[in-house]
CSV table of C-alpha atoms and ligand atoms in Angstrom, one decimal:
chain,number,residue,atom,x,y,z
A,1,MET,CA,0.0,0.0,0.0
A,2,ALA,CA,3.0,2.3,0.6
A,3,ALA,CA,3.6,3.0,-3.1
A,4,ILE,CA,0.0,4.1,-3.8
A,5,ARG,CA,-0.5,7.6,-4.7
A,6,ASN,CA,-3.2,7.9,-7.4
A,7,ILE,CA,-6.6,6.3,-6.6
A,8,VAL,CA,-9.7,6.0,-8.8
A,9,ILE,CA,-12.9,4.8,-7.0
A,10,LEU,CA,-16.0,3.7,-9.0
A,11,THR,CA,-19.2,3.7,-7.2
A,12,GLY,CA,-22.6,2.3,-8.0
A,13,ALA,CA,-26.0,1.9,-6.7
A,14,GLY,CA,-25.0,-0.5,-4.1
A,15,ILE,CA,-23.2,2.3,-2.0
A,16,SER,CA,-26.5,4.1,-1.7
A,17,ALA,CA,-28.6,1.0,-1.0
A,18,GLU,CA,-28.3,1.3,2.8
A,19,SER,CA,-29.5,4.9,2.6
A,20,GLY,CA,-32.7,3.5,1.3
A,21,ILE,CA,-32.3,4.1,-2.5
A,22,ASP,CA,-33.1,1.1,-4.6
A,23,THR,CA,-30.5,-0.5,-6.7
A,24,PHE,CA,-31.1,-1.1,-10.4
A,25,ARG,CA,-31.3,-4.8,-10.8
A,26,GLY,CA,-33.8,-5.9,-8.4
A,27,ALA,CA,-35.7,-9.3,-8.7
A,28,GLY,CA,-37.1,-9.8,-12.0
A,29,GLY,CA,-35.1,-7.0,-13.6
A,30,LEU,CA,-37.6,-4.4,-12.7
A,31,TRP,CA,-36.5,-0.9,-11.4
A,32,GLU,CA,-39.2,0.4,-9.0
A,33,ASN,CA,-41.8,-1.7,-10.9
A,34,HIS,CA,-40.8,-0.4,-14.3
A,35,ARG,CA,-38.9,-2.1,-17.1
A,36,VAL,CA,-35.6,-0.3,-17.7
A,37,GLU,CA,-36.5,0.1,-21.4
A,38,ASP,CA,-39.7,1.9,-20.5
A,39,VAL,CA,-38.1,4.6,-18.4
A,40,ALA,CA,-34.3,4.8,-19.0
A,41,THR,CA,-33.9,5.2,-22.9
A,42,PRO,CA,-34.3,8.1,-25.2
A,43,GLU,CA,-36.8,6.1,-27.2
A,44,ALA,CA,-39.0,5.7,-24.0
A,45,PHE,CA,-38.8,9.5,-23.6
A,46,LYS,CA,-40.0,10.0,-27.1
A,47,ARG,CA,-42.8,7.4,-26.8
A,48,ASP,CA,-44.2,8.4,-23.4
A,49,PRO,CA,-42.6,11.5,-22.0
A,50,ASP,CA,-45.2,11.8,-19.2
A,51,LEU,CA,-44.3,8.3,-17.9
A,52,VAL,CA,-40.6,9.1,-18.0
A,53,LEU,CA,-40.9,12.6,-16.4
A,54,ARG,CA,-43.1,11.3,-13.7
A,55,PHE,CA,-40.7,8.4,-12.9
A,56,TYR,CA,-37.8,10.8,-12.5
A,57,ASP,CA,-39.8,13.4,-10.6
A,58,MET,CA,-40.6,10.6,-8.1
A,59,ARG,CA,-36.9,9.6,-7.8
A,60,ARG,CA,-35.8,13.2,-7.6
A,61,ALA,CA,-38.2,13.8,-4.7
A,62,ALA,CA,-37.2,10.6,-3.0
A,63,ILE,CA,-33.4,11.1,-3.0
A,64,GLN,CA,-33.9,14.4,-1.2
A,65,THR,CA,-35.5,12.5,1.8
A,66,ARG,CA,-32.4,10.2,2.0
A,67,GLU,CA,-29.2,10.6,4.0
A,68,PRO,CA,-25.6,9.7,3.2
A,69,ASN,CA,-24.5,6.5,5.0
A,70,ALA,CA,-21.2,5.4,6.6
A,71,ALA,CA,-19.7,4.4,3.3
A,72,HIS,CA,-20.3,7.9,1.7
A,73,HIS,CA,-18.8,9.5,5.0
A,74,ALA,CA,-15.8,7.2,4.8
A,75,LEU,CA,-15.0,8.2,1.2
A,76,ALA,CA,-15.4,11.9,2.1
A,77,ARG,CA,-12.9,11.4,4.8
A,78,LEU,CA,-10.5,9.7,2.3
A,79,ASP,CA,-11.1,12.5,-0.1
A,80,ARG,CA,-10.2,15.1,2.6
A,81,GLU,CA,-7.1,13.2,3.9
A,82,TRP,CA,-5.6,11.7,0.8
A,83,ARG,CA,-2.7,13.8,-0.4
A,84,GLY,CA,-2.4,12.1,-3.7
A,85,ASN,CA,-4.7,12.2,-6.6
A,86,LEU,CA,-8.1,10.8,-6.1
A,87,LEU,CA,-11.2,10.7,-8.2
A,88,ILE,CA,-14.6,9.2,-7.2
A,89,VAL,CA,-16.3,8.3,-10.4
A,90,THR,CA,-19.9,7.5,-9.6
A,91,GLN,CA,-22.6,5.9,-11.8
A,92,ASN,CA,-25.1,7.2,-9.2
A,93,VAL,CA,-27.3,10.1,-10.0
A,94,ASP,CA,-28.0,10.8,-6.3
A,95,ASP,CA,-26.0,13.5,-4.5
A,96,LEU,CA,-25.1,11.4,-1.4
A,97,HIS,CA,-21.3,11.7,-2.1
A,98,GLU,CA,-21.6,15.4,-2.0
A,99,ARG,CA,-23.8,15.6,1.0
A,100,GLY,CA,-21.5,13.2,2.8
A,101,GLY,CA,-18.7,15.8,2.2
A,102,ALA,CA,-16.8,14.4,-0.8
A,103,GLU,CA,-15.6,17.0,-3.3
A,104,ARG,CA,-13.6,15.0,-6.0
A,105,VAL,CA,-16.7,13.4,-7.4
A,106,LEU,CA,-17.5,12.9,-11.1
A,107,HIS,CA,-21.0,12.0,-12.1
A,108,MET,CA,-20.7,10.0,-15.3
A,109,HIS,CA,-24.3,9.3,-15.5
A,110,GLY,CA,-25.7,12.7,-14.8
A,111,GLU,CA,-27.5,13.9,-11.7
A,112,HIS,CA,-31.1,13.9,-10.4
A,113,LEU,CA,-30.8,17.4,-9.2
A,114,ASN,CA,-30.0,18.9,-12.6
A,115,ALA,CA,-32.2,19.4,-15.5
A,116,TRP,CA,-31.0,19.6,-19.1
A,117,CYS,CA,-32.6,22.0,-21.6
A,118,THR,CA,-32.7,20.4,-25.0
A,119,ALA,CA,-33.3,23.8,-26.5
A,120,CYS,CA,-30.3,25.8,-25.3
A,121,ASP,CA,-28.1,23.1,-23.7
A,122,ALA,CA,-28.3,24.8,-20.1
A,123,ARG,CA,-28.0,22.4,-17.1
A,124,PRO,CA,-29.8,24.3,-14.3
A,125,ARG,CA,-30.0,22.9,-10.7
A,126,TRP,CA,-33.4,21.5,-10.4
A,127,THR,CA,-35.1,20.0,-7.3
A,128,GLY,CA,-38.9,20.2,-8.2
A,129,PRO,CA,-40.9,18.3,-10.8
A,130,LEU,CA,-40.6,18.5,-14.6
A,131,ILE,CA,-43.9,16.9,-15.5
A,132,ASP,CA,-45.7,20.3,-16.0
A,133,ARG,CA,-43.0,21.3,-18.6
A,134,PRO,CA,-41.7,24.4,-16.6
A,135,PRO,CA,-39.8,26.9,-18.7
A,136,CYS,CA,-36.0,26.7,-18.8
A,137,PRO,CA,-34.7,29.4,-16.5
A,138,VAL,CA,-32.1,30.4,-19.1
A,139,CYS,CA,-34.0,30.5,-22.5
A,140,GLY,CA,-37.6,30.1,-21.3
A,141,ALA,CA,-38.3,27.1,-23.6
A,142,PRO,CA,-40.5,24.3,-22.1
A,143,ALA,CA,-37.7,21.9,-23.1
A,144,LEU,CA,-36.2,20.5,-19.8
A,145,ARG,CA,-35.5,16.8,-19.4
A,146,PRO,CA,-33.7,15.0,-16.5
A,147,ASP,CA,-30.1,15.4,-16.9
A,148,ILE,CA,-29.5,11.6,-16.8
A,149,VAL,CA,-27.5,9.5,-19.2
A,150,TRP,CA,-29.9,7.0,-20.5
A,151,PHE,CA,-29.1,3.7,-22.1
A,152,GLY,CA,-27.8,4.4,-25.6
A,153,GLU,CA,-26.5,7.8,-24.6
A,154,MET,CA,-22.8,8.8,-24.1
A,155,PRO,CA,-21.6,9.0,-20.4
A,156,TYR,CA,-20.1,12.3,-19.3
A,157,ARG,CA,-16.4,13.2,-19.0
A,158,MET,CA,-15.0,10.0,-20.3
A,159,GLU,CA,-11.6,11.5,-21.3
A,160,GLU,CA,-11.1,12.8,-17.7
A,161,ILE,CA,-12.0,9.3,-16.4
A,162,TYR,CA,-9.6,7.5,-18.8
A,163,ASP,CA,-6.8,10.0,-17.9
A,164,ALA,CA,-7.3,9.3,-14.2
A,165,LEU,CA,-7.4,5.5,-14.9
A,166,ARG,CA,-4.2,5.8,-16.8
A,167,ALA,CA,-2.5,7.4,-13.9
A,168,ALA,CA,-4.1,5.1,-11.2
A,169,ASP,CA,-2.1,2.9,-8.8
A,170,LEU,CA,-5.1,1.6,-7.3
A,171,PHE,CA,-8.7,1.1,-8.7
A,172,VAL,CA,-11.5,0.3,-6.3
A,173,SER,CA,-15.0,-0.6,-7.3
A,174,ILE,CA,-17.8,-0.2,-4.8
A,175,GLY,CA,-21.4,-1.4,-5.0
A,176,THR,CA,-21.7,-1.9,-8.7
A,177,SER,CA,-22.9,-5.0,-10.5
A,178,GLY,CA,-20.4,-4.7,-13.4
A,179,ALA,CA,-23.2,-5.0,-15.9
A,180,VAL,CA,-23.3,-1.5,-17.3
A,181,TYR,CA,-20.6,-0.4,-19.7
A,182,PRO,CA,-18.4,1.5,-20.2
A,183,ALA,CA,-18.0,1.6,-16.3
A,184,ALA,CA,-17.9,-2.2,-16.1
A,185,GLY,CA,-14.6,-2.1,-18.3
A,186,PHE,CA,-12.7,0.3,-16.1
A,187,VAL,CA,-11.2,-2.5,-14.0
A,188,ARG,CA,-9.5,-3.9,-17.2
A,189,ASN,CA,-8.2,-0.4,-18.2
A,190,ALA,CA,-6.6,0.0,-14.8
A,191,ARG,CA,-5.3,-3.6,-14.7
A,192,ASP,CA,-3.8,-3.3,-18.2
A,193,LEU,CA,-1.6,-0.4,-16.7
A,194,ASP,CA,-0.6,-2.4,-13.7
A,195,ALA,CA,-2.8,-0.8,-11.1
A,196,ALA,CA,-3.9,-2.8,-8.1
A,197,THR,CA,-7.7,-3.6,-8.2
A,198,LEU,CA,-10.1,-4.1,-5.3
A,199,GLU,CA,-13.8,-4.8,-5.4
A,200,LEU,CA,-16.1,-4.1,-2.4
A,201,ASN,CA,-19.5,-5.4,-3.0
A,202,LEU,CA,-22.4,-7.3,-1.5
A,203,GLU,CA,-21.8,-10.2,-3.8
A,204,ARG,CA,-19.4,-11.1,-6.5
A,205,SER,CA,-20.0,-8.7,-9.5
A,206,GLN,CA,-20.0,-9.9,-13.1
A,207,GLY,CA,-16.4,-8.7,-13.6
A,208,SER,CA,-15.3,-10.1,-10.3
A,209,SER,CA,-12.5,-12.3,-11.7
A,210,TRP,CA,-10.8,-9.2,-13.1
A,211,PHE,CA,-10.0,-7.9,-9.6
A,212,ASP,CA,-7.0,-8.7,-7.6
A,213,GLU,CA,-9.2,-8.8,-4.5
A,214,SER,CA,-12.9,-9.0,-3.7
A,215,ARG,CA,-14.3,-8.2,-0.3
A,216,LEU,CA,-17.9,-9.2,0.1
A,217,GLY,CA,-20.3,-7.5,2.5
A,218,PRO,CA,-22.3,-4.3,3.0
A,219,ALA,CA,-20.8,-1.0,2.0
A,220,THR,CA,-21.3,0.6,5.3
A,221,GLU,CA,-19.0,-2.0,6.9
A,222,LEU,CA,-16.5,-2.7,4.1
A,223,VAL,CA,-15.9,0.9,3.1
A,224,PRO,CA,-15.1,2.5,6.5
A,225,ALA,CA,-12.8,-0.5,7.2
A,226,TRP,CA,-10.9,-0.1,4.0
A,227,VAL,CA,-10.5,3.6,4.4
A,228,ASP,CA,-9.2,3.1,8.0
A,229,GLU,CA,-6.7,0.5,6.5
A,230,LEU,CA,-5.5,2.9,3.8
A,231,LEU,CA,-5.0,5.9,5.9
A,232,SER,CA,-3.5,4.1,8.9
B,301,NAD,P1,-26.7,-2.2,-10.0
B,301,NAD,O1,-28.1,-2.0,-9.3
B,301,NAD,O2,-26.7,-2.9,-11.3
B,301,NAD,O3,-25.8,-3.1,-9.0
B,301,NAD,C1,-25.8,-2.8,-7.6
B,301,NAD,C2,-24.8,-3.7,-7.0
B,301,NAD,O4,-24.6,-3.2,-5.7
B,301,NAD,C3,-25.0,-5.2,-7.0
B,301,NAD,O5,-23.9,-5.9,-7.5
B,301,NAD,C4,-25.3,-5.5,-5.5
B,301,NAD,O6,-24.9,-6.8,-5.1
B,301,NAD,C5,-24.5,-4.4,-4.9
B,301,NAD,N1,-25.2,-4.0,-3.5
B,301,NAD,C6,-26.4,-4.0,-3.1
B,301,NAD,N2,-26.5,-3.6,-1.9
B,301,NAD,C7,-25.2,-3.4,-1.5
B,301,NAD,C8,-24.7,-2.9,-0.2
B,301,NAD,N3,-25.4,-2.6,0.8
B,301,NAD,N4,-23.4,-2.8,-0.1
B,301,NAD,C9,-22.6,-3.1,-1.2
B,301,NAD,N5,-23.0,-3.5,-2.3
B,301,NAD,C10,-24.3,-3.6,-2.5
B,301,NAD,O7,-26.1,-0.8,-10.0
B,301,NAD,P2,-25.0,-0.2,-10.9
B,301,NAD,O8,-23.9,-1.2,-11.1
B,301,NAD,O9,-24.6,1.2,-10.2
B,301,NAD,O10,-25.6,0.1,-12.4
B,301,NAD,C11,-26.9,0.6,-12.3
B,301,NAD,C12,-27.2,1.9,-13.1
B,301,NAD,O11,-28.3,2.5,-12.5
B,301,NAD,C13,-26.1,3.0,-13.0
B,301,NAD,O12,-25.9,3.3,-14.3
B,301,NAD,C14,-26.8,4.2,-12.3
B,301,NAD,O13,-26.7,5.3,-13.1
B,301,NAD,C15,-28.2,3.8,-12.1
B,301,NAD,N6,-28.8,3.9,-10.8
B,301,NAD,C16,-28.4,4.8,-9.9
B,301,NAD,C17,-28.9,4.9,-8.6
B,301,NAD,C18,-28.4,6.0,-7.6
B,301,NAD,O14,-28.1,7.0,-8.1
B,301,NAD,N7,-28.4,5.7,-6.3
B,301,NAD,C19,-29.8,3.9,-8.2
B,301,NAD,C20,-30.2,2.9,-9.1
B,301,NAD,C21,-29.7,3.0,-10.4
């Protein structure tokens, strides 16, 4: 561990599960009783915008009632105390890393608390509903959608992520199933450049065999223990 300076941490829905936010792949492949294709694709939005807007309005309201857990707080402590480079790349669209106190956070799949204006490309902070087609605060057009990267769309800030992976000595994946690409491939990018790789997850993920080490258990236990170990 002494030689480690640059760390990339990938987080997924599992880190927020103990805060009461559902993960993606529940029993039967449904997400809050919806098929993913019905709510999380651009085609779904075109087909039935009211359904999609209502779904995200509910989730945007719900996350604001949830609190960061011990795993978010532990990563925030690592962010504060780690003197080398560190980047928390999250697939999560909640804001629990930030509310836990972390600053070096990159949301590759967008954020619930942003809207995106498809008319002028502004991304205003947004905490209320979108179902009534409110005007964009910048251009006035009723063209706001959730600022969420749907299936089939390009994740955000990929160059920055690959730069960080190229420089990483340690890659850690927390609470992600390893089913959603390109994030699921990051472990291989890091490995190819000789970074150490560690997985912290409730169960083995799909890419588990790519990691040097897998620790299995709830994030609220594994993450604080790992951060203590790294900082000690
Ligand atoms: P996923 O639902 O596919 O996988 C979650 C993983 O977390 C599983 O491997 C599961 O075993 C593990 N897990 C569950 N509870 C855990 C716990 N308490 N501690 C540790 N691990 C636990 O999630 P994903 O891999 O992030 O991919 C889903 C996609 O859905 C992402 O692209 C993300 O944008 C989106 N999503 C985000 C949120 C959120 O923002 N909180 C929630 C649901 C879905």
